Amino acid sequence: MNAPAPASPASPADTLRSALAGLLDGLPPRQAAQAVERLIATYRGATPTAAPILRDRADVAAYAAYRMPATFEAVRSALAAFADAVPGWTPGDHLDIGGGTGAAAWAVNATWDGKRPVTVLDWAEPALALGRELAAAHPALADTRWQRSRIGTALALDDADLVTVSYVLNELTEGDRAALVDAAAGAARAVVIVEPGTPDGYARVIEARDRLISAGFRVAAPCPHSAACPIVPGADWCHFSARVSRSSLHRQVKGGSLAYEDEKFSYVAATRLPVSPAPARVVRKPQIRKGQVLLDLCETDPALRRTTVTKRHGDLYRAARDTDWGDPWPPPSADDGEE
């Protein structure tokens, strides 16, 4: 009798989801929902805070259960685009600035498998403590260093292959934002910054993008170039979408019955490494019509352009029907020959 095949190891996403599921044990659902609603209002405020937003374990547990899956998926999506632009490269170590409970550390491990030194900096001790507790569930993250640090003008960083900064810039003053990006540029070979997919979030990303380019970095994603963004300021904004499974807490806070929601985010991934950016990037949800697909592209020129792919384009048309918002265009495997 043959022995059963060993079970496949759980993915980082599944392991994180399982670890988060146990966070709210003992915390009344109404209290958890109220904590999330209050924290969302604070995070969406226009005024930077002078103290950590996450104050205690109840705050951290509720907000982590609610927000970590969305942060994880947004950062993983940005990292995947970056990894495509630097094929064959794997970060030797990872520094996450303002990382809270460590969603970006999980996303990095989901992008590049294996164990590496990881350090998470944050100024909220309850967030770091919970991040340490969650990371214990994943062998590759069990030795992560969780370090309390004030994120501001006095920030001093050790060198790292990869620095991530996700959903942090909104909490900082303009001076602190500039200091953080400059410190990251001085320490890292690659920097990935993710912000909410709002006009203000995009503006902070563009501000950071400009500082990284001035420091000698090249943009790997999402832009197919390192020139000025072709979007007219105030007329539009560049953002993308990641699909997130909704927990019971999501449904309780937001209502609705869908098993998923879409996290909108803006990002920039830049590096001192040689890069092969996408020839163009799909910057809006493709419009699929009878016999044709309309794609809004950011191109190398730099320029924004709408292109129409029809059935006569053969393989390219079939590829366009499978293309998602945020994907490179054209796909490497597509053939633009006509049938």
Coordinates of C-alpha atoms in Angstrom, one line a residue:
M1 CA 0.0 0.0 0.0
N2 CA 1.4 3.3 -1.0
A3 CA 1.9 6.0 1.6
P4 CA -0.2 9.1 1.2
A5 CA 1.6 12.0 -0.5
P6 CA 2.7 14.6 2.0
A7 CA 0.5 17.7 2.2
S8 CA 1.7 20.7 0.3
P9 CA 3.0 23.4 2.7
A10 CA 0.5 26.3 3.2
S11 CA 1.2 29.5 1.2
P12 CA 2.2 32.6 3.1
A13 CA -1.3 34.0 2.3
D14 CA -3.1 31.0 3.8
T15 CA -0.8 30.9 6.8
L16 CA -1.4 34.6 7.5
R17 CA -5.2 34.2 7.0
S18 CA -5.2 31.3 9.5
A19 CA -3.1 33.3 12.1
L20 CA -5.4 36.3 11.7
A21 CA -8.5 34.2 12.3
G22 CA -7.5 33.6 15.9
L23 CA -6.7 37.2 16.7
L24 CA -10.2 38.2 17.8
D25 CA -10.9 35.3 20.2
G26 CA -12.2 36.8 23.4
L27 CA -12.8 40.3 21.9
P28 CA -16.5 41.0 21.6
P29 CA -17.5 41.5 17.9
R30 CA -19.1 44.9 18.5
Q31 CA -15.9 46.1 20.3
A32 CA -13.8 44.9 17.4
A33 CA -16.0 46.6 14.9
Q34 CA -16.0 49.9 16.8
A35 CA -12.2 49.8 17.1
V36 CA -11.9 49.3 13.3
E37 CA -14.3 52.1 12.5
R38 CA -12.5 54.5 14.8
L39 CA -9.1 53.6 13.4
I40 CA -10.2 53.9 9.8
A41 CA -11.5 57.4 10.5
T42 CA -8.1 58.3 12.0
Y43 CA -6.1 56.8 9.1
R44 CA -8.3 58.6 6.6
G45 CA -7.8 62.0 8.4
A46 CA -5.8 64.7 6.6
T47 CA -3.7 65.6 9.7
P48 CA -0.6 63.6 10.5
T49 CA -0.6 62.2 14.0
A50 CA 2.0 62.9 16.7
A51 CA 1.6 59.6 18.4
P52 CA 1.1 56.0 17.3
I53 CA -2.5 55.4 16.1
L54 CA -2.5 51.8 17.3
R55 CA -2.6 52.2 21.1
D56 CA -3.2 48.7 22.6
R57 CA -3.7 45.1 21.8
A58 CA -7.4 45.4 21.2
D59 CA -6.7 48.2 18.6
V60 CA -4.0 46.2 17.0
A61 CA -5.9 42.9 16.9
A62 CA -9.0 44.4 15.4
Y63 CA -7.1 46.5 12.8
A64 CA -4.7 43.7 11.9
A65 CA -7.6 41.3 11.3
Y66 CA -9.3 43.9 9.2
R67 CA -6.5 45.5 7.3
M68 CA -3.5 43.1 7.1
P69 CA -5.1 41.0 4.2
A70 CA -5.6 44.1 2.1
T71 CA -2.1 45.5 2.8
F72 CA -0.6 42.1 2.1
E73 CA -2.3 41.8 -1.3
A74 CA -1.5 45.4 -2.3
V75 CA 2.2 45.0 -1.4
R76 CA 2.4 41.6 -3.0
S77 CA 1.0 43.0 -6.2
A78 CA 3.5 45.8 -6.3
L79 CA 6.4 43.4 -5.4
A80 CA 5.3 41.0 -8.2
A81 CA 5.5 43.8 -10.8
F82 CA 8.9 44.8 -9.4
A83 CA 10.1 41.2 -9.5
D84 CA 9.1 40.9 -13.2
A85 CA 11.4 44.0 -13.9
V86 CA 14.4 42.5 -12.1
P87 CA 14.3 38.8 -13.2
G88 CA 16.7 36.5 -11.4
W89 CA 17.2 38.9 -8.4
T90 CA 16.3 37.9 -4.9
P91 CA 16.7 40.3 -1.9
G92 CA 19.3 39.1 0.6
D93 CA 17.6 41.0 3.4
H94 CA 14.5 43.1 3.9
L95 CA 13.8 46.2 6.0
D96 CA 10.2 47.3 6.5
I97 CA 9.8 50.9 7.7
G98 CA 6.6 51.6 9.6
G99 CA 5.7 48.0 9.1
G100 CA 3.3 47.7 12.1
T101 CA 2.2 44.0 12.3
G102 CA 4.4 43.0 9.4
A103 CA 2.1 42.6 6.3
A104 CA 4.9 43.6 4.0
A105 CA 7.3 41.0 5.5
W106 CA 4.7 38.3 4.6
A107 CA 4.3 39.8 1.1
V108 CA 8.0 39.7 0.5
N109 CA 8.2 36.1 1.5
A110 CA 5.2 35.3 -0.8
T111 CA 7.2 36.9 -3.7
W112 CA 10.6 35.5 -3.0
D113 CA 10.5 32.2 -1.2
G114 CA 13.1 31.3 1.4
K115 CA 14.4 32.7 4.7
R116 CA 16.3 36.0 4.9
P117 CA 17.1 38.5 7.6
V118 CA 14.0 40.7 8.1
T119 CA 13.7 43.8 10.3
V120 CA 10.4 45.6 10.9
L121 CA 10.6 49.2 12.3
D122 CA 7.5 50.9 13.9
W123 CA 6.8 53.3 16.7
A124 CA 3.8 51.4 18.1
E125 CA 5.0 48.7 20.5
P126 CA 1.6 46.9 20.5
A127 CA 1.8 46.5 16.7
L128 CA 5.3 45.1 16.9
A129 CA 4.3 42.7 19.6
L130 CA 1.4 41.3 17.6
G131 CA 3.5 41.2 14.5
R132 CA 6.0 39.0 16.4
E133 CA 3.1 36.7 17.5
L134 CA 1.8 36.3 14.0
A135 CA 5.2 35.7 12.4
A136 CA 5.8 32.8 14.8
A137 CA 3.3 30.9 12.6
H138 CA 5.6 31.1 9.6
P139 CA 9.0 29.5 9.8
A140 CA 10.6 31.9 7.3
L141 CA 9.5 34.9 9.5
A142 CA 10.0 33.4 12.9
D143 CA 13.4 35.2 13.4
T144 CA 12.2 38.6 12.2
R145 CA 13.6 41.5 14.3
W146 CA 10.8 43.8 15.6
Q147 CA 12.3 47.1 16.5
R148 CA 10.6 50.2 18.0
S149 CA 11.8 53.3 16.2
R150 CA 10.5 56.8 15.7
I151 CA 9.8 57.3 12.0
G152 CA 10.9 60.8 11.3
T153 CA 13.7 63.2 10.5
A154 CA 16.1 61.4 12.9
L155 CA 15.6 58.0 11.2
A156 CA 18.9 56.1 10.7
L157 CA 18.9 52.9 8.7
D158 CA 21.2 50.0 8.2
D159 CA 21.9 49.0 4.7
A160 CA 19.4 46.6 3.2
D161 CA 18.8 45.0 -0.2
L162 CA 15.1 45.8 -0.1
V163 CA 13.2 48.5 1.8
T164 CA 9.4 48.6 1.9
V165 CA 7.3 51.5 3.1
S166 CA 3.5 50.6 3.0
Y167 CA 0.6 52.8 4.1
V168 CA 3.0 55.0 6.2
L169 CA 3.5 58.3 4.4
N170 CA 0.0 59.5 5.2
E171 CA 0.9 59.5 8.9
L172 CA 3.9 61.8 8.5
T173 CA 4.5 65.5 8.0
E174 CA 5.9 66.6 4.7
G175 CA 9.4 66.9 6.3
D176 CA 9.2 63.5 7.8
R177 CA 8.1 62.0 4.5
A178 CA 11.1 63.5 2.7
A179 CA 13.5 62.3 5.4
L180 CA 12.1 58.8 5.3
V181 CA 12.4 58.5 1.5
D182 CA 15.9 60.0 1.6
A183 CA 16.9 57.6 4.3
A184 CA 15.5 54.6 2.4
A185 CA 17.3 55.7 -0.8
G186 CA 20.6 56.0 1.2
A187 CA 20.3 52.5 2.7
A188 CA 18.7 50.3 0.0
R189 CA 19.3 48.7 -3.4
A190 CA 15.6 48.7 -4.0
V191 CA 12.7 50.6 -2.5
V192 CA 9.0 49.8 -2.8
I193 CA 6.5 52.3 -1.5
V194 CA 2.7 51.6 -1.4
E195 CA 0.0 54.1 -0.5
P196 CA -3.8 54.1 -0.7
G197 CA -5.1 54.4 -4.3
T198 CA -6.6 57.9 -3.8
P199 CA -5.5 61.2 -5.4
D200 CA -3.7 62.2 -2.1
G201 CA -2.0 58.7 -2.0
Y202 CA -0.9 59.0 -5.6
A203 CA 0.5 62.5 -4.9
R204 CA 2.6 61.2 -2.0
V205 CA 3.9 58.3 -4.3
I206 CA 4.8 60.8 -7.0
E207 CA 6.6 63.0 -4.4
A208 CA 8.6 59.9 -3.3
R209 CA 9.2 58.7 -6.8
D210 CA 10.8 62.1 -7.7
R211 CA 13.1 61.9 -4.6
L212 CA 14.2 58.4 -5.5
I213 CA 15.0 59.3 -9.1
S214 CA 16.9 62.3 -7.9
A215 CA 18.9 59.9 -5.6
G216 CA 19.9 57.9 -8.7
F217 CA 17.3 55.2 -8.6
R218 CA 15.5 53.8 -11.8
V219 CA 11.8 53.1 -11.7
A220 CA 11.1 49.4 -12.2
A221 CA 7.3 49.5 -11.8
P222 CA 4.6 50.5 -12.4
C223 CA 6.0 53.1 -14.8
P224 CA 7.7 51.9 -18.0
H225 CA 10.1 54.8 -17.7
S226 CA 11.8 57.1 -15.2
A227 CA 10.7 60.3 -16.8
A228 CA 8.1 62.6 -15.4
C229 CA 4.6 61.1 -14.9
P230 CA 2.5 62.0 -18.0
I231 CA -0.7 62.5 -15.9
V232 CA -1.6 66.1 -15.5
P233 CA -1.6 67.0 -11.8
G234 CA -5.1 67.3 -10.5
A235 CA -6.7 65.8 -13.6
D236 CA -6.3 62.1 -12.8
W237 CA -4.3 59.7 -10.6
C238 CA -2.5 56.4 -11.2
H239 CA -3.7 53.6 -9.0
F240 CA -4.3 49.8 -9.2
S241 CA -6.5 47.2 -7.6
A242 CA -5.9 44.0 -5.7
R243 CA -8.6 41.4 -4.9
V244 CA -8.9 40.6 -1.2
S245 CA -10.9 37.9 0.5
R246 CA -13.3 39.4 3.0
S247 CA -13.4 38.1 6.6
S248 CA -16.4 38.1 8.8
L249 CA -15.0 41.3 10.4
H250 CA -14.9 42.9 7.0
R251 CA -18.6 42.1 6.4
Q252 CA -19.6 43.2 9.9
V253 CA -17.9 46.6 9.5
K254 CA -18.7 47.3 5.9
G255 CA -21.9 45.3 5.4
G256 CA -22.6 43.5 2.1
S257 CA -22.5 39.9 1.2
L258 CA -19.6 39.6 -1.3
A259 CA -16.8 37.2 -0.3
Y260 CA -14.2 39.7 -1.6
E261 CA -13.4 43.4 -2.0
D262 CA -10.9 45.3 -4.2
E263 CA -8.1 47.2 -2.5
K264 CA -7.1 50.3 -4.5
F265 CA -3.5 51.3 -4.1
S266 CA -0.8 53.5 -5.7
Y267 CA 2.9 52.4 -5.6
V268 CA 6.4 53.0 -6.9
A269 CA 9.2 50.4 -7.1
A270 CA 12.6 51.8 -7.8
T271 CA 16.1 50.4 -7.7
R272 CA 19.8 50.8 -8.3
L273 CA 19.8 47.4 -10.0
P274 CA 19.7 47.0 -13.8
V275 CA 16.0 46.9 -14.7
S276 CA 13.8 45.8 -17.6
P277 CA 10.5 47.7 -17.1
A278 CA 7.4 46.7 -18.9
P279 CA 7.1 48.2 -22.4
A280 CA 3.7 49.6 -21.3
R281 CA 1.4 49.3 -18.3
V282 CA -2.4 48.9 -18.2
V283 CA -3.5 51.8 -16.0
R284 CA -7.3 51.3 -16.1
K285 CA -9.6 48.3 -16.0
P286 CA -9.7 46.9 -19.6
Q287 CA -13.0 47.4 -21.4
I288 CA -14.0 44.2 -23.2
R289 CA -16.5 44.7 -26.0
K290 CA -17.8 42.5 -28.8
G291 CA -14.7 41.6 -30.9
Q292 CA -12.4 44.1 -29.3
V293 CA -10.6 45.1 -26.1
L294 CA -9.8 48.7 -25.1
L295 CA -6.6 49.2 -23.1
D296 CA -5.5 52.4 -21.4
L297 CA -1.7 52.3 -21.4
C298 CA 1.2 54.2 -19.9
E299 CA 3.9 53.9 -22.4
T300 CA 7.7 54.4 -22.6
D301 CA 7.5 57.7 -24.5
P302 CA 6.3 58.8 -21.8
A303 CA 2.6 59.1 -22.8
L304 CA -0.9 57.9 -22.0
R305 CA -2.7 56.2 -24.8
R306 CA -5.7 54.1 -25.5
T307 CA -5.2 51.2 -27.8
T308 CA -7.9 48.9 -29.3
V309 CA -7.1 45.3 -29.8
T310 CA -9.5 43.4 -32.1
K311 CA -10.0 39.8 -33.2
R312 CA -7.9 40.4 -36.3
H313 CA -4.8 40.7 -34.0
G314 CA -5.1 36.9 -33.2
D315 CA -3.0 35.9 -30.2
L316 CA -2.7 39.5 -29.1
Y317 CA -6.5 39.8 -28.9
R318 CA -6.7 36.6 -26.8
A319 CA -4.0 37.9 -24.6
A320 CA -5.9 41.3 -24.2
R321 CA -9.0 39.5 -23.1
D322 CA -7.0 37.9 -20.3
T323 CA -5.2 41.1 -19.3
D324 CA -5.9 42.7 -16.0
W325 CA -5.6 46.3 -14.7
G326 CA -2.0 46.8 -13.7
D327 CA -0.5 44.2 -16.0
P328 CA 2.4 44.8 -18.4
W329 CA 1.5 45.1 -22.1
P330 CA 2.0 43.3 -24.3
P331 CA 2.5 40.0 -22.5
P332 CA 5.9 38.4 -23.4
S333 CA 4.2 35.4 -24.9
A334 CA 1.7 37.3 -27.1
D335 CA 2.0 37.2 -30.8
D336 CA 0.8 40.3 -32.6
G337 CA 0.4 38.6 -35.9
E338 CA -2.9 38.8 -37.7
E339 CA -5.0 35.7 -38.5

